[in-house]
Amino acid sequence: MEFSAKKVNLSKQKTACIVVGVFENQRLTDHGKTLDATSRGYLQMILKRGDLSGKVGRSLLLHAVPGLAAERVLLVGCGPEKDMDDARFLNIMTKTAEILRSMRCRDIVFTLHQLKLRGHDLDWKARQAAQLIRDRLYTFDYLKKRDPQSRPILAKILLAAQEASEVKPIQRGITQGVAIADGVDLAKDLGNLPANVCTPTYLAKRARELAKGVRTLSVQVLEERDLRRLKMGSFLSVTRGSRQPPKLITLQYKGGKTGTAPVVLVGKGITFDSGGISIKPSAAMDEMKYDMCGAASVLGALAAVSRLKLPINVVGIIPTCENLPDGNASKPGDIVTSMSGQTIEILNTDAEGRLILCDALTYAGRYKPDTVIDIATLTGACVIALGKHATGLIGNHQPLIDSLLAAGVTAADRAWQMPLWEEYQDQLQSNFADMANVGGREGGTITAACFLSRFTKDYRWAHLDIAGTAWRSGSNKGGTGRPVPLLIQYLIDKAGR
Ligand code: BES
Ligand code: MN
Ligand code: ZN
């Protein structure tokens, strides 16, 4: 799919479809008025008949409108003319993209990024338009007999400029939107792949492919023997029950000055989480193939950052393995020694994410990081607390948390902070080791973060719990690619772009 920006004469533009907005009470947008004038009041006539309410979510497809070179005009409801806000704007883009998905148009001319919206420039609106069109037209059909009829065919999207001076900002929005969408697609694909395909070895292969031929990207993959040499006893305890070899993947992006401290992203890469000996109930257990979505978001973010050539240094660290029961698997009550030297009593083998992350977080210290952000489908408790709309956010440095919250708002990929208070740490008390790996049912997302905080004392750190946001369940089951947009926005802001 290709996006472009151009100043166009809407009436004379040859295209399969022009997409224009209609407000409530039969009010046309400026673009609508232009088309109405060339068609001698044809659009107004149709609106007067009451065939389109102008409410968000309503639309009307017109064919062969008199006087226009375009084959079709898609009228899209935009709600009341006044008081457009972010939520409504994004909703209009999403609804429109869903209609485009079902249409058989190869190319369109799009104008909805021109809707007036306080607090945002054309760059942002064009970027959101591009991102949401890509998001809604995503398909995952590599593993199906392909039905050409059900595949969207939309290939060319021209975002209309009203003045020549608008071409540049729209183009900037497109460049960012497409880079983010590519990162999001990669994260969705990796999440959607089944665990018999997407193994730790497969993730390492995809990481190597990302870096191939890209001068600013390099990859290192550590094997089980290396993890042993590094004394990652906690990480190793999780992989014991699996026949798939674990990997510690490190991707390094060097876009900034040599020597400037990197932002380190650490992504949980459990390619399947059965719970281990503390085995999960079987209902919906298939969804635990998504337990590597943190890792996928790190790969997606690094792909986008290198595409955008951001002038910063970023390191992605991915501990990856399976969590399965076996005669050799870790047992409740086992005590292991982490790379940091702290000992951990594994009271529940299903709290495995923190066990692989803690060693990866210790390892992250070797890069003398400016900031470390970990991303993990860490706790079911987070889905109970925040539902599917917000990513959980906890950390040890408030300005970092504020930047991430702001990035989430800008990127329309929001997070919500939870506390990291000392009081919660007591729940991790163990009679036999330095800490237990679980803190009971109360505040499960917070105690998981408390556990990680014991390994992140040497640097500024934030933790994103994406258990609720990384994928959708039910009939729309599928990866969302979140929080790739948030991460990229944070890095764009950090790079001062
Ligand atoms: N990967 C799961 C968390 C999860 C569960 C994410 C359901 C999304 C949906 C994680 O490894 C896990 O099993 N966490 C346990 C922790 C508990 C044992 C303290 C949980 O949330 O139940
Ligand atoms: Mn688990
Ligand atoms: Zn897990």
GROMACS .gro file of N, CA and C in nm, residues 164-271:
model
  324
  164ALA      N    1  -0.019   2.409  -0.195
  164ALA     CA    2   0.110   2.344  -0.221
  164ALA      C    3   0.191   2.334  -0.092
  165SER      N    4   0.174   2.433  -0.003
  165SER     CA    5   0.252   2.434   0.121
  165SER      C    6   0.213   2.320   0.215
  166GLU      N    7   0.101   2.257   0.189
  166GLU     CA    8   0.058   2.147   0.278
  166GLU      C    9   0.123   2.013   0.241
  167VAL      N   10   0.182   2.008   0.124
  167VAL     CA   11   0.235   1.878   0.078
  167VAL      C   12   0.342   1.825   0.174
  168LYS      N   13   0.433   1.915   0.215
  168LYS     CA   14   0.543   1.871   0.302
  168LYS      C   15   0.494   1.816   0.436
  169PRO      N   16   0.411   1.893   0.509
  169PRO     CA   17   0.364   1.836   0.637
  169PRO      C   18   0.287   1.705   0.620
  170ILE      N   19   0.207   1.696   0.516
  170ILE     CA   20   0.134   1.570   0.496
  170ILE      C   21   0.234   1.458   0.469
  171GLN      N   22   0.335   1.488   0.388
  171GLN     CA   23   0.436   1.388   0.355
  171GLN      C   24   0.509   1.342   0.482
  172ARG      N   25   0.541   1.438   0.570
  172ARG     CA   26   0.606   1.401   0.698
  172ARG      C   27   0.519   1.306   0.779
  173GLY      N   28   0.390   1.338   0.784
  173GLY     CA   29   0.297   1.252   0.857
  173GLY      C   30   0.292   1.112   0.797
  174ILE      N   31   0.292   1.107   0.664
  174ILE     CA   32   0.288   0.978   0.595
  174ILE      C   33   0.413   0.897   0.629
  175THR      N   34   0.529   0.961   0.622
  175THR     CA   35   0.655   0.889   0.648
  175THR      C   36   0.654   0.826   0.787
  176GLN      N   37   0.612   0.905   0.887
  176GLN     CA   38   0.607   0.849   1.022
  176GLN      C   39   0.499   0.743   1.034
  177GLY      N   40   0.383   0.773   0.979
  177GLY     CA   41   0.271   0.679   0.989
  177GLY      C   42   0.304   0.544   0.927
  178VAL      N   43   0.371   0.547   0.812
  178VAL     CA   44   0.405   0.422   0.743
  178VAL      C   45   0.512   0.345   0.820
  179ALA      N   46   0.612   0.417   0.873
  179ALA     CA   47   0.717   0.349   0.952
  179ALA      C   48   0.656   0.284   1.076
  180ILE      N   49   0.565   0.356   1.142
  180ILE     CA   50   0.499   0.300   1.260
  180ILE      C   51   0.414   0.181   1.220
  181ALA      N   52   0.339   0.195   1.110
  181ALA     CA   53   0.253   0.085   1.065
  181ALA      C   54   0.336  -0.039   1.029
  182ASP      N   55   0.453  -0.019   0.970
  182ASP     CA   56   0.540  -0.134   0.940
  182ASP      C   57   0.583  -0.203   1.069
  183GLY      N   58   0.619  -0.124   1.170
  183GLY     CA   59   0.657  -0.180   1.300
  183GLY      C   60   0.540  -0.252   1.366
  184VAL      N   61   0.422  -0.192   1.356
  184VAL     CA   62   0.301  -0.252   1.413
  184VAL      C   63   0.269  -0.384   1.342
  185ASP      N   64   0.280  -0.384   1.210
  185ASP     CA   65   0.253  -0.506   1.132
  185ASP      C   66   0.347  -0.619   1.172
  186LEU      N   67   0.475  -0.586   1.190
  186LEU     CA   68   0.571  -0.688   1.231
  186LEU      C   69   0.531  -0.746   1.367
  187ALA      N   70   0.495  -0.657   1.459
  187ALA     CA   71   0.455  -0.704   1.593
  187ALA      C   72   0.328  -0.789   1.586
  188LYS      N   73   0.232  -0.748   1.502
  188LYS     CA   74   0.109  -0.827   1.487
  188LYS      C   75   0.140  -0.965   1.429
  189ASP      N   76   0.219  -0.966   1.322
  189ASP     CA   77   0.253  -1.093   1.255
  189ASP      C   78   0.318  -1.191   1.353
  190LEU      N   79   0.418  -1.143   1.427
  190LEU     CA   80   0.489  -1.231   1.519
  190LEU      C   81   0.396  -1.281   1.628
  191GLY      N   82   0.307  -1.194   1.676
  191GLY     CA   83   0.211  -1.235   1.777
  191GLY      C   84   0.113  -1.338   1.723
  192ASN      N   85   0.065  -1.316   1.602
  192ASN     CA   86  -0.037  -1.404   1.545
  192ASN      C   87   0.019  -1.541   1.507
  193LEU      N   88   0.148  -1.548   1.476
  193LEU     CA   89   0.204  -1.678   1.438
  193LEU      C   90   0.190  -1.777   1.554
  194PRO      N   91   0.156  -1.902   1.521
  194PRO     CA   92   0.140  -2.002   1.628
  194PRO      C   93   0.276  -2.036   1.690
  195ALA      N   94   0.269  -2.092   1.811
  195ALA     CA   95   0.391  -2.117   1.887
  195ALA      C   96   0.475  -2.230   1.826
  196ASN      N   97   0.414  -2.312   1.739
  196ASN     CA   98   0.497  -2.415   1.674
  196ASN      C   99   0.578  -2.356   1.559
  197VAL      N  100   0.545  -2.236   1.515
  197VAL     CA  101   0.626  -2.165   1.415
  197VAL      C  102   0.715  -2.062   1.483
  198CYS      N  103   0.650  -1.979   1.566
  198CYS     CA  104   0.722  -1.869   1.630
  198CYS      C  105   0.787  -1.918   1.759
  199THR      N  106   0.903  -1.980   1.744
  199THR     CA  107   0.982  -2.031   1.856
  199THR      C  108   1.092  -1.929   1.888
  200PRO      N  109   1.165  -1.948   1.997
  200PRO     CA  110   1.278  -1.858   2.024
  200PRO      C  111   1.377  -1.854   1.907
  201THR      N  112   1.400  -1.970   1.845
  201THR     CA  113   1.492  -1.975   1.731
  201THR      C  114   1.438  -1.891   1.615
  202TYR      N  115   1.306  -1.898   1.594
  202TYR     CA  116   1.243  -1.820   1.487
  202TYR      C  117   1.256  -1.670   1.515
  203LEU      N  118   1.234  -1.629   1.639
  203LEU     CA  119   1.248  -1.487   1.673
  203LEU      C  120   1.390  -1.439   1.646
  204ALA      N  121   1.488  -1.524   1.678
  204ALA     CA  122   1.628  -1.486   1.654
  204ALA      C  123   1.652  -1.470   1.504
  205LYS      N  124   1.591  -1.560   1.425
  205LYS     CA  125   1.606  -1.552   1.280
  205LYS      C  126   1.546  -1.421   1.227
  206ARG      N  127   1.427  -1.386   1.277
  206ARG     CA  128   1.362  -1.263   1.230
  206ARG      C  129   1.443  -1.140   1.272
  207ALA      N  130   1.506  -1.146   1.390
  207ALA     CA  131   1.589  -1.033   1.434
  207ALA      C  132   1.709  -1.017   1.341
  208ARG      N  133   1.770  -1.129   1.303
  208ARG     CA  134   1.884  -1.123   1.211
  208ARG      C  135   1.842  -1.066   1.077
  209GLU      N  136   1.724  -1.108   1.030
  209GLU     CA  137   1.675  -1.058   0.901
  209GLU      C  138   1.652  -0.907   0.903
  210LEU      N  139   1.603  -0.859   1.018
  210LEU     CA  140   1.580  -0.714   1.032
  210LEU      C  141   1.707  -0.634   1.009
  211ALA      N  142   1.817  -0.689   1.060
  211ALA     CA  143   1.943  -0.615   1.059
  211ALA      C  144   2.021  -0.635   0.929
  212LYS      N  145   1.981  -0.735   0.852
  212LYS     CA  146   2.056  -0.767   0.730
  212LYS      C  147   2.059  -0.647   0.635
  213GLY      N  148   2.178  -0.604   0.600
  213GLY     CA  149   2.192  -0.493   0.505
  213GLY      C  150   2.163  -0.356   0.563
  214VAL      N  151   2.134  -0.348   0.694
  214VAL     CA  152   2.112  -0.217   0.756
  214VAL      C  153   2.237  -0.182   0.838
  215ARG      N  154   2.309  -0.079   0.794
  215ARG     CA  155   2.438  -0.045   0.853
  215ARG      C  156   2.425  -0.008   1.002
  216THR      N  157   2.311   0.053   1.040
  216THR     CA  158   2.296   0.102   1.177
  216THR      C  159   2.246  -0.005   1.274
  217LEU      N  160   2.211  -0.122   1.223
  217LEU     CA  161   2.155  -0.227   1.310
  217LEU      C  162   2.249  -0.346   1.318
  218SER      N  163   2.272  -0.397   1.440
  218SER     CA  164   2.348  -0.522   1.454
  218SER      C  165   2.278  -0.613   1.553
  219VAL      N  166   2.302  -0.742   1.538
  219VAL     CA  167   2.233  -0.841   1.621
  219VAL      C  168   2.333  -0.934   1.686
  220GLN      N  169   2.300  -0.972   1.811
  220GLN     CA  170   2.379  -1.076   1.877
  220GLN      C  171   2.279  -1.175   1.938
  221VAL      N  172   2.305  -1.303   1.919
  221VAL     CA  173   2.216  -1.403   1.979
  221VAL      C  174   2.296  -1.491   2.073
  222LEU      N  175   2.261  -1.489   2.201
  222LEU     CA  176   2.328  -1.575   2.299
  222LEU      C  177   2.252  -1.706   2.313
  223GLU      N  178   2.328  -1.815   2.328
  223GLU     CA  179   2.271  -1.949   2.341
  223GLU      C  180   2.269  -1.991   2.488
  224GLU      N  181   2.208  -2.107   2.512
  224GLU     CA  182   2.194  -2.155   2.650
  224GLU      C  183   2.327  -2.158   2.726
  225ARG      N  184   2.433  -2.204   2.657
  225ARG     CA  185   2.563  -2.212   2.728
  225ARG      C  186   2.611  -2.072   2.768
  226ASP      N  187   2.581  -1.970   2.684
  226ASP     CA  188   2.619  -1.833   2.718
  226ASP      C  189   2.541  -1.784   2.841
  227LEU      N  190   2.413  -1.823   2.847
  227LEU     CA  191   2.330  -1.782   2.961
  227LEU      C  192   2.385  -1.844   3.089
  228ARG      N  193   2.435  -1.965   3.074
  228ARG     CA  194   2.493  -2.032   3.191
  228ARG      C  195   2.620  -1.959   3.236
  229ARG      N  196   2.700  -1.924   3.137
  229ARG     CA  197   2.824  -1.850   3.166
  229ARG      C  198   2.791  -1.716   3.235
  230LEU      N  199   2.682  -1.653   3.194
  230LEU     CA  200   2.641  -1.525   3.254
  230LEU      C  201   2.571  -1.544   3.389
  231LYS      N  202   2.551  -1.669   3.428
  231LYS     CA  203   2.485  -1.703   3.556
  231LYS      C  204   2.340  -1.653   3.562
  232MET      N  205   2.269  -1.668   3.451
  232MET     CA  206   2.129  -1.627   3.447
  232MET      C  207   2.040  -1.741   3.498
  233GLY      N  208   2.058  -1.774   3.626
  233GLY     CA  209   1.989  -1.888   3.684
  233GLY      C  210   1.838  -1.874   3.683
  234SER      N  211   1.790  -1.752   3.687
  234SER     CA  212   1.646  -1.730   3.689
  234SER      C  213   1.585  -1.755   3.550
  235PHE      N  214   1.643  -1.694   3.450
  235PHE     CA  215   1.601  -1.717   3.311
  235PHE      C  216   1.607  -1.867   3.279
  236LEU      N  217   1.719  -1.930   3.313
  236LEU     CA  218   1.738  -2.071   3.278
  236LEU      C  219   1.634  -2.161   3.346
  237SER      N  220   1.585  -2.120   3.463
  237SER     CA  221   1.489  -2.204   3.535
  237SER      C  222   1.358  -2.216   3.458
  238VAL      N  223   1.326  -2.116   3.374
  238VAL     CA  224   1.199  -2.118   3.301
  238VAL      C  225   1.206  -2.211   3.181
  239THR      N  226   1.321  -2.218   3.116
  239THR     CA  227   1.334  -2.294   2.991
  239THR      C  228   1.354  -2.444   3.015
  240ARG      N  229   1.371  -2.484   3.141
  240ARG     CA  230   1.406  -2.623   3.173
  240ARG      C  231   1.308  -2.726   3.116
  241GLY      N  232   1.179  -2.691   3.115
  241GLY     CA  233   1.079  -2.787   3.072
  241GLY      C  234   1.060  -2.795   2.921
  242SER      N  235   1.136  -2.718   2.845
  242SER     CA  236   1.113  -2.707   2.701
  242SER      C  237   1.219  -2.778   2.617
  243ARG      N  238   1.178  -2.828   2.500
  243ARG     CA  239   1.274  -2.888   2.407
  243ARG      C  240   1.332  -2.783   2.313
  244GLN      N  241   1.272  -2.664   2.312
  244GLN     CA  242   1.322  -2.556   2.225
  244GLN      C  243   1.434  -2.483   2.298
  245PRO      N  244   1.548  -2.460   2.232
  245PRO     CA  245   1.655  -2.387   2.299
  245PRO      C  246   1.618  -2.241   2.324
  246PRO      N  247   1.652  -2.188   2.443
  246PRO     CA  248   1.625  -2.046   2.472
  246PRO      C  249   1.725  -1.958   2.397
  247LYS      N  250   1.691  -1.832   2.383
  247LYS     CA  251   1.784  -1.736   2.319
  247LYS      C  252   1.779  -1.605   2.397
  248LEU      N  253   1.890  -1.535   2.398
  248LEU     CA  254   1.890  -1.397   2.445
  248LEU      C  255   1.934  -1.313   2.325
  249ILE      N  256   1.836  -1.244   2.267
  249ILE     CA  257   1.860  -1.168   2.143
  249ILE      C  258   1.888  -1.023   2.178
  250THR      N  259   1.995  -0.968   2.125
  250THR     CA  260   2.022  -0.825   2.144
  250THR      C  261   2.035  -0.758   2.008
  251LEU      N  262   1.956  -0.655   1.988
  251LEU     CA  263   1.959  -0.575   1.865
  251LEU      C  264   2.011  -0.438   1.903
  252GLN      N  265   2.110  -0.391   1.830
  252GLN     CA  266   2.165  -0.261   1.863
  252GLN      C  267   2.145  -0.165   1.746
  253TYR      N  268   2.082  -0.052   1.774
  253TYR     CA  269   2.066   0.051   1.672
  253TYR      C  270   2.154   0.168   1.707
  254LYS      N  271   2.243   0.205   1.616
  254LYS     CA  272   2.333   0.318   1.641
  254LYS      C  273   2.301   0.430   1.543
  255GLY      N  274   2.214   0.522   1.589
  255GLY     CA  275   2.178   0.636   1.506
  255GLY      C  276   2.231   0.765   1.567
  256GLY      N  277   2.272   0.757   1.694
  256GLY     CA  278   2.321   0.876   1.764
  256GLY      C  279   2.472   0.879   1.768
  257LYS      N  280   2.526   0.979   1.837
  257LYS     CA  281   2.672   0.989   1.850
  257LYS      C  282   2.725   0.867   1.925
  258THR      N  283   2.843   0.820   1.885
  258THR     CA  284   2.903   0.709   1.959
  258THR      C  285   2.929   0.754   2.101
  259GLY      N  286   2.896   0.664   2.193
  259GLY     CA  287   2.920   0.699   2.333
  259GLY      C  288   2.799   0.757   2.404
  260THR      N  289   2.697   0.805   2.329
  260THR     CA  290   2.579   0.853   2.401
  260THR      C  291   2.500   0.734   2.452
  261ALA      N  292   2.458   0.746   2.578
  261ALA     CA  293   2.391   0.634   2.645
  261ALA      C  294   2.263   0.597   2.571
  262PRO      N  295   2.240   0.467   2.553
  262PRO     CA  296   2.122   0.423   2.477
  262PRO      C  297   1.996   0.414   2.562
  263VAL      N  298   1.883   0.416   2.493
  263VAL     CA  299   1.758   0.372   2.553
  263VAL      C  300   1.754   0.222   2.532
  264VAL      N  301   1.733   0.145   2.637
  264VAL     CA  302   1.726   0.000   2.624
  264VAL      C  303   1.581  -0.046   2.638
  265LEU      N  304   1.535  -0.123   2.539
  265LEU     CA  305   1.401  -0.181   2.544
  265LEU      C  306   1.415  -0.330   2.570
  266VAL      N  307   1.348  -0.379   2.673
  266VAL     CA  308   1.357  -0.521   2.708
  266VAL      C  309   1.219  -0.583   2.688
  267GLY      N  310   1.207  -0.685   2.604
  267GLY     CA  311   1.075  -0.741   2.573
  267GLY      C  312   1.062  -0.886   2.616
  268LYS      N  313   0.956  -0.916   2.689
  268LYS     CA  314   0.929  -1.055   2.730
  268LYS      C  315   0.898  -1.139   2.607
  269GLY      N  316   0.973  -1.250   2.593
  269GLY     CA  317   0.958  -1.334   2.474
  269GLY      C  318   0.923  -1.478   2.507
  270ILE      N  319   0.819  -1.498   2.588
  270ILE     CA  320   0.773  -1.635   2.612
  270ILE      C  321   0.689  -1.677   2.491
  271THR      N  322   0.742  -1.767   2.408
  271THR     CA  323   0.672  -1.799   2.283
  271THR      C  324   0.550  -1.889   2.307
   0.00000   0.00000   0.00000
